[in-house]
CSV table of C-alpha atoms in Angstrom, one decimal:
chain,number,residue,atom,x,y,z
A,1,GLY,CA,-38.6,12.8,-1.7
A,2,LEU,CA,-37.9,12.1,-5.4
A,3,GLU,CA,-36.8,8.9,-7.2
A,4,ALA,CA,-35.9,8.2,-10.8
A,5,GLU,CA,-35.1,5.0,-12.6
A,6,ILE,CA,-33.8,4.1,-16.1
A,7,THR,CA,-33.2,0.8,-17.9
A,8,ALA,CA,-31.4,0.6,-21.3
A,9,LYS,CA,-30.7,-2.4,-23.5
A,10,PRO,CA,-28.4,-1.1,-26.2
A,11,SER,CA,-27.9,-4.5,-27.7
A,12,ALA,CA,-28.9,-8.2,-27.2
A,13,HIS,CA,-25.9,-8.7,-25.0
A,14,TRP,CA,-25.9,-5.5,-22.9
A,15,LEU,CA,-28.2,-4.3,-20.1
A,16,ILE,CA,-27.8,-1.1,-18.2
A,17,ASP,CA,-30.0,0.1,-15.3
A,18,ALA,CA,-29.7,3.0,-12.8
A,19,SER,CA,-31.7,4.7,-10.2
A,20,ALA,CA,-31.3,7.8,-8.0
A,21,GLY,CA,-33.2,9.1,-5.0
A,22,TYR,CA,-33.4,12.3,-2.9
A,23,MET,CA,-35.0,12.4,0.5
A,24,ASP,CA,-35.6,15.6,2.5
A,25,ALA,CA,-36.3,14.0,5.9
A,26,HIS,CA,-36.1,16.1,9.0
A,27,TYR,CA,-37.8,16.8,12.3
A,28,THR,CA,-40.4,19.6,12.3
A,29,SER,CA,-41.1,19.6,16.1
A,30,ILE,CA,-40.0,17.7,19.2
A,31,SER,CA,-42.1,17.2,22.3
A,32,ALA,CA,-40.3,17.3,25.7
A,33,PRO,CA,-40.5,14.0,27.6
A,34,SER,CA,-41.8,13.7,31.1
A,35,THR,CA,-38.3,13.9,32.5
A,36,GLY,CA,-37.8,17.4,31.0
A,37,THR,CA,-34.6,16.3,29.2
A,38,VAL,CA,-34.6,16.6,25.4
A,39,LEU,CA,-31.8,14.8,23.7
A,40,LEU,CA,-32.8,15.6,20.2
A,41,ASN,CA,-32.9,18.9,18.3
A,42,LEU,CA,-34.5,19.9,15.1
A,43,LYS,CA,-31.1,19.7,13.2
A,44,ASP,CA,-30.6,16.0,14.0
A,45,LYS,CA,-30.7,13.6,11.1
A,46,LEU,CA,-33.2,10.7,11.1
A,47,VAL,CA,-31.7,7.2,11.6
A,48,ASN,CA,-30.6,5.4,8.4
A,49,THR,CA,-32.0,8.1,6.2
A,50,PRO,CA,-29.4,9.3,3.7
A,51,GLU,CA,-30.3,12.5,1.7
A,52,TRP,CA,-29.0,10.9,-1.6
A,53,THR,CA,-29.0,7.4,-2.8
A,54,ALA,CA,-27.9,5.9,-6.2
A,55,ASN,CA,-27.6,2.5,-7.8
A,56,ALA,CA,-26.2,1.5,-11.1
A,57,GLY,CA,-25.6,-1.8,-12.8
A,58,VAL,CA,-24.1,-3.0,-16.1
A,59,GLN,CA,-24.6,-6.6,-17.4
A,60,TYR,CA,-23.2,-8.5,-20.3
A,61,SER,CA,-24.7,-11.8,-21.4
A,62,GLN,CA,-22.8,-14.3,-23.5
A,63,ASN,CA,-24.5,-17.3,-25.1
A,64,LEU,CA,-22.5,-20.5,-25.4
A,65,SER,CA,-23.3,-23.9,-26.8
A,66,ALA,CA,-23.4,-25.4,-23.3
A,67,GLY,CA,-25.3,-22.5,-21.7
A,68,SER,CA,-25.1,-18.8,-21.0
A,69,LEU,CA,-22.9,-16.6,-18.9
A,70,ARG,CA,-23.9,-13.2,-17.4
A,71,TYR,CA,-21.2,-10.8,-16.1
A,72,ARG,CA,-22.6,-8.0,-14.0
A,73,VAL,CA,-21.2,-5.2,-11.9
A,74,ASP,CA,-23.4,-3.2,-9.5
A,75,TYR,CA,-22.6,0.0,-7.7
A,76,SER,CA,-24.6,1.5,-4.8
A,77,PHE,CA,-24.1,4.9,-3.2
A,78,ARG,CA,-25.4,6.3,0.1
A,79,SER,CA,-24.7,9.9,1.3
A,80,GLY,CA,-23.9,10.5,5.0
A,81,MET,CA,-26.4,9.4,7.6
A,82,ALA,CA,-26.9,8.9,11.3
A,83,LYS,CA,-26.8,5.5,12.9
A,84,ASP,CA,-28.5,6.4,16.1
A,85,THR,CA,-31.3,8.7,17.2
A,86,VAL,CA,-29.2,11.3,19.0
A,87,ASN,CA,-26.6,11.6,16.2
A,88,THR,CA,-23.6,10.5,18.2
A,89,PRO,CA,-20.5,11.8,16.3
A,90,LEU,CA,-18.8,8.4,16.3
A,91,LEU,CA,-21.9,6.8,14.8
A,92,MET,CA,-22.3,9.3,11.9
A,93,GLN,CA,-21.6,7.4,8.7
A,94,LYS,CA,-19.9,9.3,5.9
A,95,SER,CA,-20.9,8.9,2.3
A,96,VAL,CA,-20.0,5.4,1.0
A,97,GLY,CA,-20.1,3.6,-2.3
A,98,LEU,CA,-19.9,-0.2,-2.8
A,99,TRP,CA,-18.9,-2.3,-5.9
A,100,ASN,CA,-20.5,-5.7,-6.2
A,101,PRO,CA,-19.4,-7.9,-9.2
A,102,THR,CA,-21.2,-11.1,-10.1
A,103,VAL,CA,-20.8,-13.9,-12.6
A,104,THR,CA,-23.8,-16.2,-13.3
A,105,TRP,CA,-23.8,-19.5,-15.3
A,106,GLN,CA,-27.0,-21.2,-16.6
A,107,PRO,CA,-26.7,-24.5,-18.5
A,108,ALA,CA,-28.7,-24.8,-21.8
A,109,ASN,CA,-32.3,-25.8,-21.3
A,110,ALA,CA,-32.0,-25.8,-17.5
A,111,ASN,CA,-34.3,-24.1,-15.0
A,112,TRP,CA,-31.5,-23.5,-12.6
A,113,GLU,CA,-28.4,-21.3,-12.5
A,114,ILE,CA,-25.3,-20.8,-10.3
A,115,ALA,CA,-23.8,-17.4,-9.4
A,116,ALA,CA,-20.6,-16.3,-7.7
A,117,GLY,CA,-19.9,-12.8,-6.6
A,118,VAL,CA,-18.1,-10.4,-4.3
A,119,THR,CA,-19.8,-8.0,-2.0
A,120,ASN,CA,-18.0,-4.7,-1.3
A,121,ALA,CA,-15.1,-5.5,-3.7
A,122,SER,CA,-13.3,-2.3,-2.9
A,123,ASN,CA,-13.3,-3.2,0.8
A,124,GLU,CA,-14.9,0.0,2.0
A,125,ARG,CA,-15.4,0.3,5.8
A,126,TYR,CA,-18.8,1.5,7.0
A,127,ILE,CA,-21.0,1.4,10.0
A,128,VAL,CA,-23.8,-1.2,9.9
A,129,THR,CA,-25.4,-0.3,13.3
A,130,GLY,CA,-24.4,1.2,16.6
A,131,ASN,CA,-25.6,2.1,20.0
A,132,ALA,CA,-24.3,5.0,22.2
A,133,ASN,CA,-24.0,4.2,25.9
A,134,ALA,CA,-24.3,7.4,27.9
A,135,ALA,CA,-22.4,5.7,30.8
A,136,ILE,CA,-19.3,5.1,28.6
A,137,GLY,CA,-17.8,7.4,26.0
A,138,LEU,CA,-14.8,7.1,23.6
A,139,THR,CA,-13.4,10.2,21.9
A,140,ALA,CA,-10.5,10.3,19.5
A,141,LEU,CA,-8.0,13.0,20.5
A,142,PRO,CA,-5.2,14.5,18.3
A,143,GLU,CA,-2.2,12.2,17.7
A,144,THR,CA,0.9,12.6,19.7
A,145,LYS,CA,4.2,10.9,20.3
A,146,VAL,CA,5.2,8.3,23.0
A,147,ALA,CA,8.9,7.4,23.1
A,148,ASP,CA,9.4,9.3,19.9
A,149,LYS,CA,6.9,7.2,18.0
A,150,GLY,CA,3.5,8.3,16.6
A,151,ALA,CA,0.6,7.3,18.9
A,152,ALA,CA,-3.2,7.5,18.5
A,153,VAL,CA,-5.0,8.8,21.6
A,154,VAL,CA,-8.4,7.8,22.9
A,155,LEU,CA,-10.2,9.5,25.8
A,156,VAL,CA,-12.4,7.1,27.8
A,157,LYS,CA,-15.2,8.6,29.9
A,158,SER,CA,-17.3,6.6,32.3
A,159,GLN,CA,-19.9,7.8,34.8
A,160,GLY,CA,-18.6,7.7,38.3
A,161,HIS,CA,-14.9,7.3,37.3
A,162,LYS,CA,-12.1,9.7,36.3
A,163,ASP,CA,-11.2,10.2,32.7
A,164,VAL,CA,-8.5,7.9,31.2
A,165,LYS,CA,-6.4,8.5,28.2
A,166,LEU,CA,-5.2,5.5,26.2
A,167,PHE,CA,-2.2,5.8,23.8
A,168,PHE,CA,-1.8,3.2,21.1
A,169,ASP,CA,1.4,2.8,19.0
A,170,LYS,CA,0.3,3.5,15.4
A,171,GLU,CA,2.5,0.9,13.8
A,172,PRO,CA,1.6,-2.4,15.6
A,173,GLY,CA,-1.5,-0.9,17.4
A,174,LEU,CA,-0.3,-1.9,20.9
A,175,LEU,CA,-1.3,0.0,24.0
A,176,VAL,CA,1.9,1.9,25.1
A,177,GLN,CA,0.7,4.4,27.7
A,178,VAL,CA,-2.2,5.0,30.1
A,179,GLU,CA,-2.8,8.4,31.6
A,180,HIS,CA,-5.2,9.4,34.4
A,181,GLN,CA,-5.6,11.8,37.3
A,182,SER,CA,-5.3,10.6,40.9
A,183,LEU,CA,-5.0,12.2,44.3
A,184,ASP,CA,-1.5,12.8,45.6
A,185,LEU,CA,-1.6,11.8,49.3
A,186,LEU,CA,1.3,14.2,50.3
A,187,SER,CA,0.0,17.4,48.7
A,188,GLY,CA,-3.7,16.5,48.6
A,189,LYS,CA,-3.9,17.7,45.0
A,190,GLU,CA,-4.9,16.0,41.8
A,191,VAL,CA,-1.9,14.9,39.7
A,192,VAL,CA,-1.5,13.2,36.4
A,193,GLN,CA,-0.2,9.6,36.5
A,194,GLU,CA,1.4,8.0,33.5
A,195,LEU,CA,1.9,4.3,33.1
A,196,LEU,CA,4.2,3.3,30.2
A,197,LEU,CA,3.8,-0.2,28.7
A,198,SER,CA,6.6,-1.9,26.7
A,199,ASP,CA,8.5,-5.1,26.3
A,200,TYR,CA,5.6,-7.0,24.8
A,201,GLN,CA,6.4,-10.6,24.2
A,202,ASP,CA,5.2,-13.0,21.5
A,203,LYS,CA,2.9,-15.8,22.4
A,204,ASP,CA,1.7,-18.2,19.7
A,205,GLY,CA,2.8,-15.6,17.1
A,206,ARG,CA,0.8,-12.8,18.7
A,207,LYS,CA,1.7,-10.0,21.2
C-alpha cells in the first residue's frame, strides 16, 4: 500500500491538510476447511479494506478580543468495500464521501474550548456493519406494479420453507401483496397464491 500526506498554511488564518492512500489487499491462497466447503474465493475483497481512501480539511481561524473562532470543514472518502467475509452482495458498500463541518470557540487566555459540528452533513447512507445469515436471505427483484401502482419487490428465502415474494407500495412503503407457492389439494400441483393487502387504517397517526 501507499500513503501520502500534505499540510499547508498559506497564511496565519488558513490551514489546509490532505491525505490519500492506496491499498492492494487480496487473498493469495485459501485452505479448504475440514468440512470441504470453501465459501471464499481469491477474487473476494477483504472486510473493511477499501482500495482507495482520502481525507481533506480546510480550517480558518479568526482572532477576536474575547477569544478565537475556528471554522473547519473535513471531507473523507472511501472506495467500495466488503462488509462481510464472503462478500454478500447486499453487504457490499459502494464508494462514499462524508462532509463534516465544525466550529470551535476558545475564550482568550483559557485552557478549554467548546466545539459544535455536524457529522455526515450531506446525509449519505452507508453500511456500518452487517452479517449474512445463510438460513435467511433477502434479494431485491425488479420493480413491478400492483393495482396500477409502482411496487418494490423483495424475495425472501429461508431454509426449510418455500420462497415468498413481498410487494411494497413505493409511495407510502406499505406491504400490498404477498406471493408464494402452495400445494393445490385438488390437482396435487404447486400453484402460486397471491394475497392482496389494502384498506390500511390510521392509528395514532400511523398506518
